[in-house]
GROMACS .gro file of C-alpha atoms in nm:
model
  176
    1MET     CA    1   6.500   8.413   2.233
    2THR     CA    2   6.285   8.466   1.907
    3ARG     CA    3   6.445   8.368   1.581
    4ASN     CA    4   6.357   8.416   1.230
    5PRO     CA    5   6.171   8.116   1.031
    6ALA     CA    6   6.430   7.884   0.838
    7GLY     CA    7   6.550   8.074   0.522
    8SER     CA    8   6.349   8.413   0.618
    9THR     CA    9   6.517   8.707   0.561
   10ALA     CA   10   6.264   8.904   0.758
   11ARG     CA   11   6.376   9.088   1.065
   12VAL     CA   12   6.313   8.943   1.449
   13PRO     CA   13   5.971   9.130   1.530
   14THR     CA   14   5.986   9.348   1.842
   15VAL     CA   15   5.697   9.273   2.090
   16ARG     CA   16   5.546   9.605   2.195
   17ARG     CA   17   5.209   9.745   2.301
   18VAL     CA   18   4.978   9.832   2.016
   19ARG     CA   19   4.980  10.196   1.890
   20PRO     CA   20   4.735  10.406   1.758
   21THR     CA   21   4.900  10.397   1.402
   22ASP     CA   22   4.884  10.009   1.414
   23ALA     CA   23   4.522  10.024   1.341
   24ALA     CA   24   4.535   9.914   0.974
   25ARG     CA   25   4.811   9.659   1.026
   26MET     CA   26   4.595   9.527   1.339
   27ARG     CA   27   4.312   9.513   1.104
   28ALA     CA   28   4.508   9.270   0.849
   29LEU     CA   29   4.639   9.081   1.150
   30ARG     CA   30   4.281   9.012   1.317
   31LEU     CA   31   4.137   8.908   0.945
   32GLU     CA   32   4.427   8.673   0.948
   33MET     CA   33   4.356   8.535   1.308
   34LEU     CA   34   3.979   8.478   1.208
   35ALA     CA   35   4.050   8.269   0.865
   36ASP     CA   36   4.352   8.053   1.010
   37ALA     CA   37   4.131   7.962   1.352
   38PRO     CA   38   3.799   8.077   1.351
   39LEU     CA   39   3.711   7.869   1.665
   40ALA     CA   40   3.970   8.043   1.885
   41PHE     CA   41   3.821   8.378   1.866
   42LEU     CA   42   3.510   8.531   1.970
   43GLU     CA   43   3.402   8.698   1.644
   44THR     CA   44   3.348   8.564   1.276
   45LEU     CA   45   3.584   8.660   0.991
   46ALA     CA   46   3.259   8.833   0.807
   47ASP     CA   47   3.198   9.039   1.118
   48ALA     CA   48   3.548   9.150   1.166
   49ALA     CA   49   3.600   9.249   0.805
   50ALA     CA   50   3.251   9.435   0.805
   51ARG     CA   51   3.350   9.639   1.103
   52PRO     CA   52   3.412  10.007   0.999
   53HIS     CA   53   3.776  10.085   1.002
   54GLY     CA   54   3.711  10.365   1.237
   55GLU     CA   55   3.553  10.155   1.484
   56PHE     CA   56   3.856   9.938   1.471
   57ALA     CA   57   4.079  10.187   1.518
   58ALA     CA   58   3.923  10.299   1.823
   59ARG     CA   59   3.951   9.997   2.000
   60ILE     CA   60   4.339   9.984   1.927
   61ALA     CA   61   4.360  10.340   2.072
   62TYR     CA   62   4.176  10.200   2.388
   63THR     CA   63   4.419   9.916   2.451
   64SER     CA   64   4.728  10.123   2.341
   65THR     CA   65   4.718  10.284   2.705
   66GLY     CA   66   4.600  10.241   3.076
   67PRO     CA   67   4.582   9.942   3.325
   68HIS     CA   68   4.270   9.768   3.217
   69THR     CA   69   4.321   9.628   2.864
   70ALA     CA   70   4.638   9.611   2.662
   71GLN     CA   71   4.704   9.424   2.336
   72PHE     CA   72   5.053   9.330   2.223
   73VAL     CA   73   5.190   9.274   1.873
   74ALA     CA   74   5.512   9.129   1.730
   75ASP     CA   75   5.641   9.366   1.469
   76PRO     CA   76   5.914   9.305   1.233
   77GLY     CA   77   5.891   9.651   1.068
   78GLY     CA   78   5.603   9.556   0.807
   79ARG     CA   79   5.319   9.301   0.837
   80LEU     CA   80   5.233   9.228   1.191
   81VAL     CA   81   5.304   8.859   1.283
   82GLY     CA   82   5.179   8.814   1.605
   83HIS     CA   83   4.930   8.915   1.888
   84ALA     CA   84   4.842   8.861   2.262
   85GLY     CA   85   4.615   9.072   2.462
   86GLY     CA   86   4.548   9.101   2.840
   87VAL     CA   87   4.230   9.221   3.041
   88ALA     CA   88   4.185   9.297   3.386
   89SER     CA   89   3.948   9.025   3.538
   90PRO     CA   90   3.619   9.193   3.649
   91HIS     CA   91   3.590   8.886   3.918
   92GLU     CA   92   3.902   8.856   4.069
   93ALA     CA   93   4.180   9.122   4.176
   94GLY     CA   94   4.529   9.028   4.078
   95LEU     CA   95   4.449   8.807   3.756
   96THR     CA   96   4.460   8.914   3.393
   97VAL     CA   97   4.275   8.714   3.136
   98VAL     CA   98   4.485   8.671   2.829
   99PHE     CA   99   4.323   8.657   2.498
  100GLY     CA  100   4.364   8.688   2.118
  101VAL     CA  101   4.691   8.491   2.140
  102TYR     CA  102   4.796   8.418   1.768
  103VAL     CA  103   5.143   8.367   1.580
  104THR     CA  104   5.139   8.340   1.195
  105PRO     CA  105   5.224   8.006   1.061
  106ALA     CA  106   5.567   8.109   0.967
  107TRP     CA  107   5.658   8.248   1.300
  108ARG     CA  108   5.518   7.955   1.480
  109GLY     CA  109   5.800   7.781   1.694
  110THR     CA  110   6.041   8.047   1.683
  111GLY     CA  111   5.984   8.168   2.054
  112LEU     CA  112   5.732   8.458   1.935
  113LEU     CA  113   5.447   8.307   2.170
  114ALA     CA  114   5.662   8.307   2.452
  115ALA     CA  115   5.775   8.701   2.371
  116LEU     CA  116   5.387   8.779   2.333
  117ILE     CA  117   5.287   8.608   2.673
  118ASP     CA  118   5.610   8.773   2.862
  119GLY     CA  119   5.466   9.123   2.732
  120VAL     CA  120   5.126   9.052   2.868
  121GLY     CA  121   5.262   8.918   3.181
  122ALA     CA  122   5.518   9.230   3.227
  123TRP     CA  123   5.207   9.445   3.159
  124SER     CA  124   4.985   9.262   3.412
  125ARG     CA  125   5.289   9.250   3.685
  126ALA     CA  126   5.328   9.659   3.658
  127CYS     CA  127   4.950   9.686   3.706
  128GLY     CA  128   4.951   9.487   4.016
  129ARG     CA  129   4.814   9.177   3.881
  130PRO     CA  130   5.061   8.901   3.964
  131GLU     CA  131   4.868   8.594   3.783
  132LEU     CA  132   4.760   8.495   3.419
  133MET     CA  133   4.482   8.300   3.309
  134LEU     CA  134   4.383   8.183   2.964
  135GLU     CA  135   4.146   7.955   2.797
  136VAL     CA  136   4.187   7.675   2.511
  137VAL     CA  137   3.951   7.512   2.298
  138ILE     CA  138   3.932   7.130   2.431
  139GLY     CA  139   4.103   6.937   2.164
  140ASN     CA  140   4.323   7.236   2.036
  141ASP     CA  141   4.680   7.021   2.183
  142ARG     CA  142   4.904   7.216   1.980
  143ALA     CA  143   4.811   7.542   2.171
  144TYR     CA  144   4.783   7.344   2.520
  145ARG     CA  145   5.124   7.188   2.479
  146SER     CA  146   5.253   7.548   2.394
  147TYR     CA  147   5.079   7.674   2.708
  148LEU     CA  148   5.246   7.380   2.924
  149ARG     CA  149   5.586   7.461   2.800
  150LEU     CA  150   5.540   7.801   2.875
  151GLY     CA  151   5.463   7.757   3.225
  152PHE     CA  152   5.075   7.730   3.243
  153THR     CA  153   4.895   7.447   3.422
  154ASP     CA  154   4.566   7.326   3.354
  155THR     CA  155   4.316   7.422   3.658
  156GLY     CA  156   4.088   7.159   3.583
  157VAL     CA  157   3.830   7.401   3.516
  158ARG     CA  158   3.612   7.358   3.219
  159VAL     CA  159   3.383   7.616   3.059
  160PRO     CA  160   3.117   7.640   2.771
  161HIS     CA  161   3.267   7.793   2.457
  162PRO     CA  162   3.135   8.148   2.440
  163THR     CA  163   3.012   8.127   2.094
  164ILE     CA  164   2.959   7.757   2.019
  165PRO     CA  165   2.787   7.573   2.302
  166SER     CA  166   2.850   7.257   2.166
  167MET     CA  167   3.240   7.289   2.255
  168ARG     CA  168   3.423   7.359   2.603
  169GLU     CA  169   3.743   7.502   2.668
  170LEU     CA  170   3.989   7.464   2.979
  171GLN     CA  171   4.144   7.722   3.169
  172MET     CA  172   4.492   7.738   3.261
  173ARG     CA  173   4.726   7.985   3.487
  174ARG     CA  174   5.074   8.099   3.540
  175ALA     CA  175   5.247   8.371   3.737
  176ALA     CA  176   5.251   8.684   3.553
   0.00000   0.00000   0.00000
């Protein structure tokens, strides 16, 4: 169960699929994600900050409906505090690739990560995809241990980081 960070008066966040009206708050969270964990995501803070709001809003609208791709947010009723997305694998039927997983530092360790992954998992199952896969930068031990606790297993597959050739990522899977 998700709980508030120690001493916080914030409401427990609701985990839900993004809505088109979330575009500005999601953009703010995206910029935070990139500033906090620049190696974990596929674009730079500068590139994201330079993207026009209309382009960003269109992406949020697209991922707010349909079975191909979705984004889930943790919403305590103000600033968004977490995100996880999923996209249908183009190469493997029955598989959703999890992307963009992030929990703002004050909410880490509260169970919010599990709630976000469960949101992606429920959507994936509803779309007929019973399995989740994600990739973690080798050396990101905190994320690796967190995903193990959530039931992911290391497949042994190692792949190049998509934007930094000298780095590698490991693949993890679990039932949706």
